[in-house]
Each structure stands twice: as structure tokens, then as C-alpha cells.
Short mmCIF file of C-alpha atoms in Angstrom, two decimals:
data_model
loop_
_atom_site.label_atom_id
_atom_site.label_comp_id
_atom_site.label_asym_id
_atom_site.label_seq_id
_atom_site.Cartn_x
_atom_site.Cartn_y
_atom_site.Cartn_z
CA MET A 1074 0.00 0.00 0.00
CA ARG A 1075 1.36 3.42 -0.92
CA PHE A 1076 1.41 6.18 1.67
CA ASP A 1077 2.67 9.14 -0.32
CA TYR A 1078 -0.58 10.38 -1.86
CA GLY A 1079 -4.30 10.16 -1.20
CA VAL A 1080 -7.56 11.65 -2.45
CA THR A 1081 -11.08 11.32 -1.11
CA ARG A 1082 -14.16 12.98 -2.58
CA ALA A 1083 -17.35 12.13 -0.75
CA PRO A 1084 -20.88 13.31 0.06
CA GLN A 1085 -21.08 16.06 2.66
CA ARG A 1086 -23.29 13.73 4.70
CA LEU A 1087 -23.39 9.96 4.41
CA VAL A 1088 -25.73 8.16 6.79
CA PHE A 1089 -25.62 4.35 6.95
CA GLY A 1090 -27.69 1.80 8.85
CA PRO A 1091 -30.93 -0.20 8.97
CA GLY A 1092 -33.91 2.11 9.26
CA GLN A 1093 -32.01 5.30 8.42
CA ARG A 1094 -34.43 6.17 5.62
CA ALA A 1095 -36.47 7.68 8.46
CA ALA A 1096 -33.88 10.47 8.63
CA LEU A 1097 -34.80 11.77 5.16
CA GLY A 1098 -37.14 14.57 6.23
CA ARG A 1099 -34.74 15.93 8.85
CA LEU A 1100 -31.85 15.89 6.38
CA ALA A 1101 -33.83 17.36 3.50
CA ARG A 1102 -35.26 20.34 5.38
CA ASP A 1103 -31.76 21.83 5.59
CA LEU A 1104 -31.63 22.03 1.79
CA GLY A 1105 -34.89 23.84 1.03
CA THR A 1106 -38.64 23.47 0.78
CA ARG A 1107 -39.18 21.77 -2.62
CA ALA A 1108 -37.96 18.30 -3.56
CA LEU A 1109 -38.19 16.26 -6.75
CA ILE A 1110 -37.95 12.48 -6.26
CA CYS A 1111 -36.59 10.44 -9.20
CA THR A 1112 -37.56 6.79 -8.99
CA ASP A 1113 -38.88 4.00 -11.20
CA GLU A 1114 -42.34 2.58 -11.85
CA ARG A 1115 -41.98 -0.37 -9.46
CA LEU A 1116 -40.79 1.69 -6.50
CA GLY A 1117 -43.24 4.43 -7.35
CA GLY A 1118 -46.10 2.04 -6.67
CA LEU A 1119 -44.91 0.89 -3.26
CA PRO A 1120 -46.20 2.20 0.10
CA LEU A 1121 -42.57 2.87 0.98
CA LEU A 1122 -42.48 5.81 -1.40
CA GLY A 1123 -45.56 7.23 0.26
CA GLU A 1124 -43.79 6.98 3.62
CA LEU A 1125 -40.83 8.96 2.29
CA VAL A 1126 -43.10 11.62 0.79
CA ALA A 1127 -45.06 11.92 4.05
CA ASP A 1128 -41.84 12.31 6.02
CA LEU A 1129 -40.67 15.08 3.73
CA GLN A 1130 -44.02 16.86 3.93
CA ALA A 1131 -44.02 16.58 7.73
CA HIS A 1132 -40.77 18.52 7.70
CA GLY A 1133 -42.10 21.31 5.50
CA VAL A 1134 -40.90 20.02 2.12
CA THR A 1135 -43.24 20.06 -0.90
CA VAL A 1136 -42.70 17.00 -3.10
CA GLU A 1137 -43.11 16.04 -6.75
CA VAL A 1138 -42.40 12.49 -7.96
CA PHE A 1139 -41.04 11.34 -11.32
CA ALA A 1140 -41.54 7.55 -11.38
CA GLU A 1141 -40.54 6.89 -14.98
CA THR A 1142 -36.81 6.15 -14.70
CA GLN A 1143 -35.81 3.67 -17.41
CA ALA A 1144 -33.08 1.05 -17.27
CA GLU A 1145 -29.78 2.09 -18.85
CA LEU A 1146 -30.95 5.73 -18.55
CA PRO A 1147 -31.74 6.88 -22.11
CA LEU A 1148 -31.06 10.54 -22.84
CA ASP A 1149 -34.66 11.41 -23.69
CA GLY A 1150 -35.85 10.26 -20.27
CA ILE A 1151 -33.43 12.64 -18.58
CA THR A 1152 -34.41 15.63 -20.68
CA THR A 1153 -38.12 14.85 -20.27
CA CYS A 1154 -37.84 14.82 -16.50
CA ALA A 1155 -35.82 18.04 -16.36
CA ALA A 1156 -38.23 19.87 -18.68
CA ARG A 1157 -41.33 18.66 -16.79
CA TYR A 1158 -40.13 19.98 -13.43
CA LYS A 1159 -38.27 23.10 -14.52
CA ASP A 1160 -41.09 25.39 -13.36
CA PHE A 1161 -41.43 23.50 -10.07
CA ALA A 1162 -37.81 24.59 -9.49
CA PRO A 1163 -36.86 22.01 -6.84
CA ASP A 1164 -34.32 23.02 -4.24
CA MET A 1165 -33.07 19.42 -4.19
CA VAL A 1166 -33.36 16.27 -6.30
CA ILE A 1167 -33.74 12.92 -4.53
CA GLY A 1168 -32.68 9.70 -6.25
CA PHE A 1169 -34.53 6.70 -4.81
CA GLY A 1170 -33.77 3.32 -6.36
CA GLY A 1171 -30.98 1.56 -8.20
CA GLY A 1172 -28.07 3.15 -10.00
CA SER A 1173 -30.19 4.49 -12.86
CA CYS A 1174 -32.46 6.36 -10.44
CA LEU A 1175 -29.48 7.87 -8.63
CA ASP A 1176 -27.79 8.84 -11.89
CA LEU A 1177 -31.03 10.35 -13.17
CA ALA A 1178 -31.22 12.54 -10.06
CA LYS A 1179 -27.65 13.70 -10.66
CA LEU A 1180 -28.24 14.53 -14.32
CA VAL A 1181 -31.61 16.21 -13.79
CA SER A 1182 -29.97 18.34 -11.12
CA LEU A 1183 -27.30 19.23 -13.65
CA LEU A 1184 -29.86 20.25 -16.31
CA LEU A 1185 -31.87 22.27 -13.78
CA SER A 1186 -28.68 24.12 -12.79
CA PHE A 1187 -27.00 24.72 -16.16
CA PRO A 1188 -28.25 24.87 -19.75
CA GLY A 1189 -27.85 21.78 -21.88
CA PRO A 1190 -27.41 19.84 -23.95
CA LEU A 1191 -25.95 17.13 -21.73
CA SER A 1192 -23.41 16.33 -24.43
CA GLU A 1193 -21.57 19.53 -23.44
CA TYR A 1194 -20.64 17.79 -20.19
CA TYR A 1195 -19.55 14.37 -21.48
CA GLY A 1196 -16.11 13.54 -20.15
CA GLU A 1197 -14.34 14.95 -17.10
CA PHE A 1198 -14.51 18.30 -15.28
CA LYS A 1199 -16.93 19.85 -17.79
CA ILE A 1200 -19.54 20.99 -15.26
CA PRO A 1201 -18.88 24.68 -14.55
CA GLY A 1202 -20.00 24.82 -10.91
CA PRO A 1203 -22.21 23.38 -8.16
CA VAL A 1204 -25.50 21.73 -9.13
CA ARG A 1205 -28.62 21.59 -6.99
CA PRO A 1206 -28.12 19.31 -4.00
CA VAL A 1207 -28.80 15.63 -4.62
CA ILE A 1208 -29.94 13.20 -1.95
CA ALA A 1209 -29.18 9.59 -2.89
CA ILE A 1210 -31.15 6.69 -1.37
CA PRO A 1211 -29.96 3.44 -3.00
CA THR A 1212 -32.13 0.32 -3.00
CA THR A 1213 -29.46 -1.94 -4.50
CA ALA A 1214 -25.91 -2.62 -3.35
CA GLY A 1215 -23.65 -2.37 -6.36
CA THR A 1216 -23.21 0.85 -8.32
CA GLY A 1217 -21.90 2.97 -5.46
CA SER A 1218 -23.45 5.97 -7.23
CA GLU A 1219 -24.42 7.40 -3.85
CA ALA A 1220 -20.74 8.17 -3.30
CA THR A 1221 -19.29 8.80 -6.77
CA PRO A 1222 -18.72 11.76 -9.10
CA VAL A 1223 -19.97 9.79 -12.12
CA ALA A 1224 -23.29 9.42 -13.96
CA VAL A 1225 -23.73 7.19 -17.01
CA LEU A 1226 -26.40 7.47 -19.71
CA ALA A 1227 -27.37 6.06 -23.08
CA ASP A 1228 -27.17 8.58 -25.93
CA PRO A 1229 -28.71 7.31 -29.21
CA ASP A 1230 -25.99 9.14 -31.13
CA ARG A 1231 -23.31 7.05 -29.40
CA VAL A 1232 -22.65 3.33 -29.86
CA MET A 1233 -21.82 2.87 -26.18
CA LYS A 1234 -23.04 4.45 -22.97
CA VAL A 1235 -21.31 7.71 -22.08
CA GLY A 1236 -20.27 9.18 -18.76
CA ILE A 1237 -20.22 12.58 -17.14
CA SER A 1238 -17.58 12.78 -14.44
CA SER A 1239 -17.21 15.71 -12.08
CA PRO A 1240 -16.92 16.18 -8.32
CA GLU A 1241 -19.98 18.44 -8.69
CA LEU A 1242 -22.08 15.29 -9.26
CA ILE A 1243 -21.29 13.73 -5.90
CA PRO A 1244 -24.55 13.67 -3.93
CA HIS A 1245 -24.76 16.22 -1.14
CA THR A 1246 -26.38 13.65 1.16
CA SER A 1247 -26.56 9.86 0.94
CA ILE A 1248 -28.81 7.63 3.04
CA CYS A 1249 -27.73 4.00 2.84
CA ASP A 1250 -30.39 1.83 4.49
CA PRO A 1251 -29.74 -1.91 3.96
CA GLU A 1252 -33.37 -2.70 4.77
CA LEU A 1253 -34.19 -1.24 1.36
CA THR A 1254 -32.21 -4.04 -0.35
CA VAL A 1255 -34.07 -6.95 1.27
CA THR A 1256 -36.57 -7.18 -1.61
CA CYS A 1257 -33.85 -6.94 -4.27
CA PRO A 1258 -34.17 -10.09 -6.44
CA ARG A 1259 -31.57 -12.84 -6.14
CA GLY A 1260 -30.08 -12.32 -9.59
CA LEU A 1261 -29.84 -8.55 -9.22
CA THR A 1262 -28.25 -8.93 -5.79
CA ALA A 1263 -25.63 -11.21 -7.34
CA ILE A 1264 -24.68 -9.05 -10.31
CA SER A 1265 -24.78 -5.85 -8.26
CA GLY A 1266 -22.43 -7.41 -5.70
CA ALA A 1267 -20.10 -8.57 -8.46
CA ASP A 1268 -20.02 -5.04 -9.85
CA ALA A 1269 -19.18 -3.62 -6.41
CA LEU A 1270 -16.37 -6.15 -5.98
CA ALA A 1271 -14.99 -5.13 -9.35
CA HIS A 1272 -15.12 -1.46 -8.34
CA ALA A 1273 -13.04 -2.16 -5.26
CA ILE A 1274 -10.58 -4.60 -6.83
CA GLU A 1275 -9.95 -2.47 -9.91
CA GLY A 1276 -9.56 0.62 -7.74
CA PHE A 1277 -7.10 -1.13 -5.42
CA ALA A 1278 -5.02 -2.41 -8.33
CA ALA A 1279 -5.31 0.68 -10.54
CA VAL A 1280 -2.26 2.27 -12.11
CA SER A 1281 -0.14 4.25 -9.65
CA ARG A 1282 0.57 7.74 -10.95
CA VAL A 1283 3.19 10.31 -9.98
CA ALA A 1284 1.67 12.47 -7.24
CA THR A 1285 1.83 15.88 -8.90
CA ALA A 1286 0.16 18.91 -7.33
CA ASP A 1287 -2.47 19.04 -10.09
CA LEU A 1288 -3.30 15.33 -10.23
CA ALA A 1289 -6.61 15.60 -8.35
CA THR A 1290 -7.70 18.64 -10.36
CA SER A 1291 -6.73 17.28 -13.77
CA ARG A 1292 -8.15 13.75 -13.38
CA VAL A 1293 -11.35 12.54 -11.78
CA PHE A 1294 -9.79 9.08 -11.59
CA VAL A 1295 -6.33 9.62 -10.12
CA GLY A 1296 -5.41 5.93 -9.85
CA LYS A 1297 -4.30 3.91 -6.85
CA ASN A 1298 -3.80 6.02 -3.72
CA THR A 1299 -3.57 5.55 0.02
CA LEU A 1300 -7.07 6.79 0.88
CA SER A 1301 -8.94 4.85 -1.79
CA ASP A 1302 -6.95 1.75 -0.81
CA VAL A 1303 -8.41 1.86 2.71
CA TYR A 1304 -11.96 1.99 1.38
CA ALA A 1305 -11.30 -0.64 -1.30
CA LEU A 1306 -9.70 -3.25 0.93
CA ARG A 1307 -12.48 -3.04 3.51
CA ALA A 1308 -15.11 -3.19 0.76
CA ILE A 1309 -13.60 -6.34 -0.74
CA LYS A 1310 -13.54 -8.12 2.61
CA LEU A 1311 -17.16 -7.21 3.40
CA ILE A 1312 -18.53 -8.24 0.03
CA PHE A 1313 -16.45 -11.41 -0.32
CA ASP A 1314 -17.52 -12.61 3.12
CA HIS A 1315 -21.22 -11.77 2.86
CA LEU A 1316 -22.40 -11.68 -0.76
CA GLU A 1317 -23.29 -15.36 -0.94
CA ALA A 1318 -25.51 -15.06 2.14
CA ALA A 1319 -27.15 -11.90 0.81
CA VAL A 1320 -27.99 -13.73 -2.42
CA ASN A 1321 -29.23 -16.97 -0.85
CA GLN A 1322 -30.75 -15.61 2.37
CA PRO A 1323 -32.26 -12.30 1.26
CA GLU A 1324 -33.72 -11.41 4.67
CA ASP A 1325 -30.37 -11.79 6.44
CA ILE A 1326 -29.99 -8.15 7.44
CA THR A 1327 -26.42 -8.69 8.65
CA ALA A 1328 -25.40 -9.90 5.19
CA ARG A 1329 -27.43 -7.20 3.47
CA SER A 1330 -25.84 -4.54 5.68
CA ALA A 1331 -22.32 -5.83 5.01
CA VAL A 1332 -22.82 -5.88 1.24
CA MET A 1333 -24.41 -2.42 1.17
CA LEU A 1334 -21.60 -0.99 3.30
CA GLY A 1335 -19.09 -2.71 1.03
CA SER A 1336 -20.75 -1.27 -2.05
CA THR A 1337 -20.69 2.26 -0.64
CA LEU A 1338 -17.05 1.92 0.42
CA ALA A 1339 -16.25 0.60 -3.05
CA GLY A 1340 -17.92 3.72 -4.47
CA LEU A 1341 -15.74 5.91 -2.27
CA ALA A 1342 -12.73 3.94 -3.51
CA PHE A 1343 -13.31 3.97 -7.25
CA GLY A 1344 -14.75 7.48 -7.19
CA THR A 1345 -11.15 8.67 -6.94
CA ALA A 1346 -9.03 5.65 -7.89
CA GLY A 1347 -11.16 4.68 -10.89
CA THR A 1348 -11.96 1.40 -12.58
CA ALA A 1349 -10.15 -0.36 -15.39
CA ALA A 1350 -10.26 -3.14 -17.99
CA ALA A 1351 -13.35 -5.09 -16.91
CA HIS A 1352 -15.45 -1.94 -16.99
CA ALA A 1353 -13.97 -0.68 -20.26
CA ILE A 1354 -14.63 -3.97 -22.06
CA GLN A 1355 -18.15 -4.28 -20.67
CA TYR A 1356 -19.35 -1.11 -22.37
CA PRO A 1357 -19.32 -2.50 -25.94
CA ILE A 1358 -20.44 -5.92 -24.67
CA GLY A 1359 -23.43 -4.33 -22.96
CA ALA A 1360 -24.27 -2.36 -26.09
CA GLU A 1361 -24.15 -5.50 -28.23
CA THR A 1362 -25.89 -7.97 -25.94
CA HIS A 1363 -28.23 -5.62 -24.02
CA THR A 1364 -27.21 -7.32 -20.79
CA ALA A 1365 -26.79 -5.75 -17.36
CA HIS A 1366 -23.59 -3.86 -16.62
CA GLY A 1367 -22.74 -5.89 -13.51
CA LEU A 1368 -23.24 -9.16 -15.34
CA GLY A 1369 -20.63 -8.42 -17.97
CA VAL A 1370 -18.23 -6.90 -15.46
CA GLY A 1371 -18.54 -9.94 -13.19
CA ILE A 1372 -17.78 -12.37 -16.01
CA LEU A 1373 -14.82 -10.31 -17.20
CA LEU A 1374 -13.22 -9.59 -13.83
CA PRO A 1375 -11.32 -12.89 -13.30
CA PHE A 1376 -10.03 -12.82 -16.88
CA THR A 1377 -8.83 -9.21 -16.70
CA MET A 1378 -7.18 -9.98 -13.36
CA ARG A 1379 -5.32 -12.94 -14.81
CA PHE A 1380 -4.12 -10.70 -17.66
CA ASN A 1381 -3.03 -8.03 -15.16
CA ALA A 1382 -1.42 -10.42 -12.68
CA GLN A 1383 2.10 -10.07 -14.05
CA THR A 1384 1.93 -6.35 -13.18
CA ALA A 1385 -0.52 -6.28 -10.27
CA ALA A 1386 0.39 -9.50 -8.43
CA GLY A 1387 1.44 -7.60 -5.32
CA ASP A 1388 -1.90 -5.82 -5.05
CA TYR A 1389 -3.86 -9.01 -5.70
CA ALA A 1390 -1.75 -10.85 -3.14
CA GLU A 1391 -2.52 -8.21 -0.53
CA ILE A 1392 -6.23 -8.67 -1.20
CA ALA A 1393 -5.88 -12.47 -1.07
CA ARG A 1394 -4.25 -12.30 2.35
CA GLU A 1395 -6.85 -9.83 3.62
CA ILE A 1396 -9.76 -12.12 2.73
CA GLY A 1397 -7.98 -15.25 3.93
CA VAL A 1398 -7.39 -17.19 0.72
CA ALA A 1399 -3.59 -16.84 0.99
CA THR A 1400 -1.08 -16.51 3.80
CA ALA A 1401 1.95 -14.35 4.45
CA THR A 1402 4.21 -17.24 3.41
CA ASP A 1403 2.66 -17.55 -0.07
CA ASP A 1404 4.55 -15.76 -2.82
CA ASP A 1405 2.69 -12.97 -4.58
CA ALA A 1406 2.04 -14.90 -7.80
CA SER A 1407 0.52 -17.85 -5.95
CA ALA A 1408 -1.56 -15.56 -3.74
CA ALA A 1409 -2.84 -13.64 -6.77
CA GLU A 1410 -3.88 -16.88 -8.45
CA ALA A 1411 -5.63 -17.98 -5.25
CA LEU A 1412 -7.61 -14.74 -5.27
CA ILE A 1413 -8.72 -15.18 -8.88
CA THR A 1414 -9.73 -18.78 -8.19
CA ALA A 1415 -11.67 -17.76 -5.08
CA LEU A 1416 -13.55 -15.02 -6.93
CA SER A 1417 -14.48 -17.36 -9.77
CA ALA A 1418 -15.76 -19.90 -7.24
CA LEU A 1419 -17.82 -17.26 -5.43
CA PHE A 1420 -19.36 -16.05 -8.67
CA ALA A 1421 -20.25 -19.63 -9.62
CA ARG A 1422 -21.94 -20.19 -6.26
CA ILE A 1423 -24.15 -17.12 -6.67
CA GLY A 1424 -25.21 -18.12 -10.18
CA MET A 1425 -23.03 -15.91 -12.35
CA PRO A 1426 -22.23 -17.35 -15.81
CA ALA A 1427 -18.56 -18.12 -16.25
CA THR A 1428 -17.95 -17.06 -19.84
CA LEU A 1429 -19.08 -14.38 -22.27
CA ASP A 1430 -20.73 -16.74 -24.74
CA LYS A 1431 -23.36 -17.41 -22.06
CA ILE A 1432 -24.62 -13.82 -22.44
CA GLY A 1433 -24.67 -13.79 -26.23
CA VAL A 1434 -21.16 -12.68 -27.20
CA THR A 1435 -20.11 -14.36 -30.45
CA PRO A 1436 -16.59 -15.02 -31.80
CA ALA A 1437 -17.36 -12.86 -34.83
CA SER A 1438 -17.85 -9.80 -32.63
CA LEU A 1439 -14.62 -10.01 -30.64
CA ASP A 1440 -12.46 -7.80 -32.86
CA ASN A 1441 -15.08 -5.05 -32.83
CA ILE A 1442 -15.47 -5.29 -29.06
CA ALA A 1443 -11.70 -5.03 -28.63
CA THR A 1444 -11.56 -1.93 -30.83
CA LEU A 1445 -14.52 -0.21 -29.18
CA SER A 1446 -13.19 -0.93 -25.69
CA MET A 1447 -10.28 1.39 -26.37
CA ASN A 1448 -12.74 4.31 -26.59
CA ALA A 1449 -13.13 4.18 -22.80
CA ALA A 1450 -9.81 5.98 -22.56
CA ARG A 1451 -9.93 7.00 -18.89
CA LEU A 1452 -10.50 3.35 -17.90
CA ILE A 1453 -7.95 1.95 -20.35
CA GLU A 1454 -5.33 4.38 -19.01
CA ASN A 1455 -6.19 3.31 -15.47
CA ASN A 1456 -5.41 -0.36 -16.01
CA PRO A 1457 -2.21 -1.54 -14.29
CA ARG A 1458 -0.98 -3.34 -17.42
CA THR A 1459 -0.89 -1.58 -20.78
CA LEU A 1460 -3.88 -2.35 -22.96
CA SER A 1461 -4.20 -2.42 -26.73
CA PRO A 1462 -6.81 -3.91 -29.07
CA GLN A 1463 -4.62 -7.01 -29.31
CA ALA A 1464 -4.34 -7.32 -25.53
CA ILE A 1465 -8.10 -6.92 -25.11
CA ARG A 1466 -8.66 -9.56 -27.77
CA GLU A 1467 -6.44 -11.86 -25.69
CA ILE A 1468 -8.68 -11.25 -22.67
CA LEU A 1469 -11.81 -11.80 -24.74
CA ASP A 1470 -10.53 -15.07 -26.20
CA ALA A 1471 -9.84 -16.34 -22.70
CA ALA A 1472 -13.30 -15.27 -21.54
CA MET A 1473 -15.11 -17.27 -24.23
CA ALA A 1474 -15.97 -20.93 -23.60
CA GLN A 1475 -13.31 -23.20 -25.03
CA ALA A 1476 -14.55 -25.93 -27.39
#
């Protein structure tokens, strides 16, 4: 672990614990008197949403609800929401739901604060100043969006999903209540947990950059650093130890709490350290197969780690010893391999497919996927081992079922 440089960017207030959704009204009243809630159709029809609205109203906050968030967050849904509630002029935007709901809240807040189009803000550090405060209330444990400076959307003019990255997008307040994840379906719990593990592992093993004075102001993802390492290592331990129970025993609140805490810590980690190859390669795979982000990332993670092991063996070995699959007497290469094996076994136990062909990737598409993956430049540059289209093709070949 390096000790010469560290960066943390985080919500001003992050509240964690079972039942903490009841703090919403008290936390929101500090931010104004009008709130827009961004959620989806399923959550919008639950009594739970009514409880949140009533709590806000009891604390003097007028509420409007947009319950039309779509999966993968298409651009037109974002602009529709922002236009509909422009005259309402909310003082805060509340994201209630999975990663798409949280990202919608971030991007609607952006459009209510600055003129569009959103394409002006694609990339890093393009947002000119503070946006309206966002309160994030996640109902899944995976994206870490409640703690990150990133929002991802689907633009029909782009082949792959695009990201807007700026510290201005970090939610002002995050309420992480693991009771909200108890009804999360088994499969979604599994792929969300796999995504969170990838966030933490890729952040912990990210490229280590020279600690210049402008590093944190010139890059959203600064690479491996001493502060993100603390979050990442704890996140990995929590998720590795408890994800299987959260998947198979959904009402186990201890397991649910551990995985949600791990996911949030992973968000704090990768929000500054960044992610790498598994995430970069998933973008074109997701666009081609229309499969969930966490599913592709989870399949890819062991294969990208094996590719990176010659460079990142020390980092992987440290993780392996932390989670108890290697000892201090094991050499780094053996410990790294033990970690990869243990992750693959965990993913198999929670029902994750092992290879990309299982989600519809075909051999004929591999060259195109390898080429398109390079477009995720900030992730490619963050990988500990140098990537090229040929190197990515090597990873993809390994990740396809062998005849």
C-alpha cells in the first residue's frame, strides 16, 4: 500500500444503517422546501415511497415524484424529467432506487442548474459549478453511485453508454439503508455485488501515478492512492464474506448490511481511484448484448485480473491475504492466483455465468469489441498493465468458452 498520496471525494453527509431512511425529512429540510424524487415505476407504486413523501411533507418540504426512470438511462428520459419539473424549481433532487435512479437525479440536477445539452458535459470536469443538492437513497448494493462523481447514460448518437464525471455530481447527502435491499431479487443482488467487488478490486489495483500537485484537479480518476486503498480493501472483505448469504438468504440483514456498506465503500474507492479493464470492455459488450452492466463486469473480472497479474500480483496478493485465501508465506504470484480462483468460485456459487458466450457474445464480434473498448480511454489508461486492441482480444478469447 502506498502512503505518499491520497484523495477522497465524498458526500457532505453519508448516513448508513438499517432504518435510516427515516432520517430523510430531517436531512432534506436543511436544503430547502421543494424536492423532486426520481424513482422508477416499481418503486413508485410501493407504500414505501408514500412513507418517504409523508416524512418530507411533515418537515415542510413540498414533493413532486417522477416515477418513470428507465433502465440504462436513455437521454430522452433525462431531458423529459428536467423539462417537466423546470417550473417546479426544486431546491433538491432525490434519487430513490438503483443506479439508474441515482444517476437520473444527478443529471436532472445538472440540467436544472445549467443549460444543456448534456453532451456539453460528457467527459471529465466539464460541469462549470455546483449543481442543486442531490440526496441519494440506494435500494441496490452495487453501483456505489451514492458516493461517486460519475453518472452514465445512453445517448442514441453514441454506440456505447457515455459518462459525465465531475466532483460536482457527488450527492450532497446519501442515506444507505440496507433494509431497502431486502426485496432486491436474487439475480440482481448477485450481479450488483459482483459489480461492487470489481469497483473495489480495480480501484485497489489501478495504475499508480506520480503524485503531482495538479493530479486531483486534472483527473477525476487519479489511480491507486492511500485513501482509496483503505476503502477498497475493507469493501472487498465485506462483500467477499457476505455476498453469498445476501444472495441466498435475502432477509439476512447482517449480510445485506455488510454488502451495502461494502458497495458504498467501493464507491468511495473507485470514485477517486477509478476502474479499469473489466469496466472498459463491458461497455461494448453491454451495447451489443443488451445485458446488465454488472453481469458483464462480473464475467470479465477474473479474466482481466489474470491478464493483469504479471503487473498487479502484489496488489492481488494483498487482497488475497486480507480475505484469507492466501497466507503471508505464499509468494505474490501464488496468492494472486488464489484470489482469482476464489472469486471465480464465489461467482459460480451465486449463479453468475462463467464465460461471455453465455450472455450472447459471439466469436465474430470479438475484434469489434476489442476496438470499441479502447474508446473508454480513462479506464484503459487506469489499467495496471498496458492495454491495446490485441491485448483486449487476448482477454476476450480467454473469456469465451473453449470448445
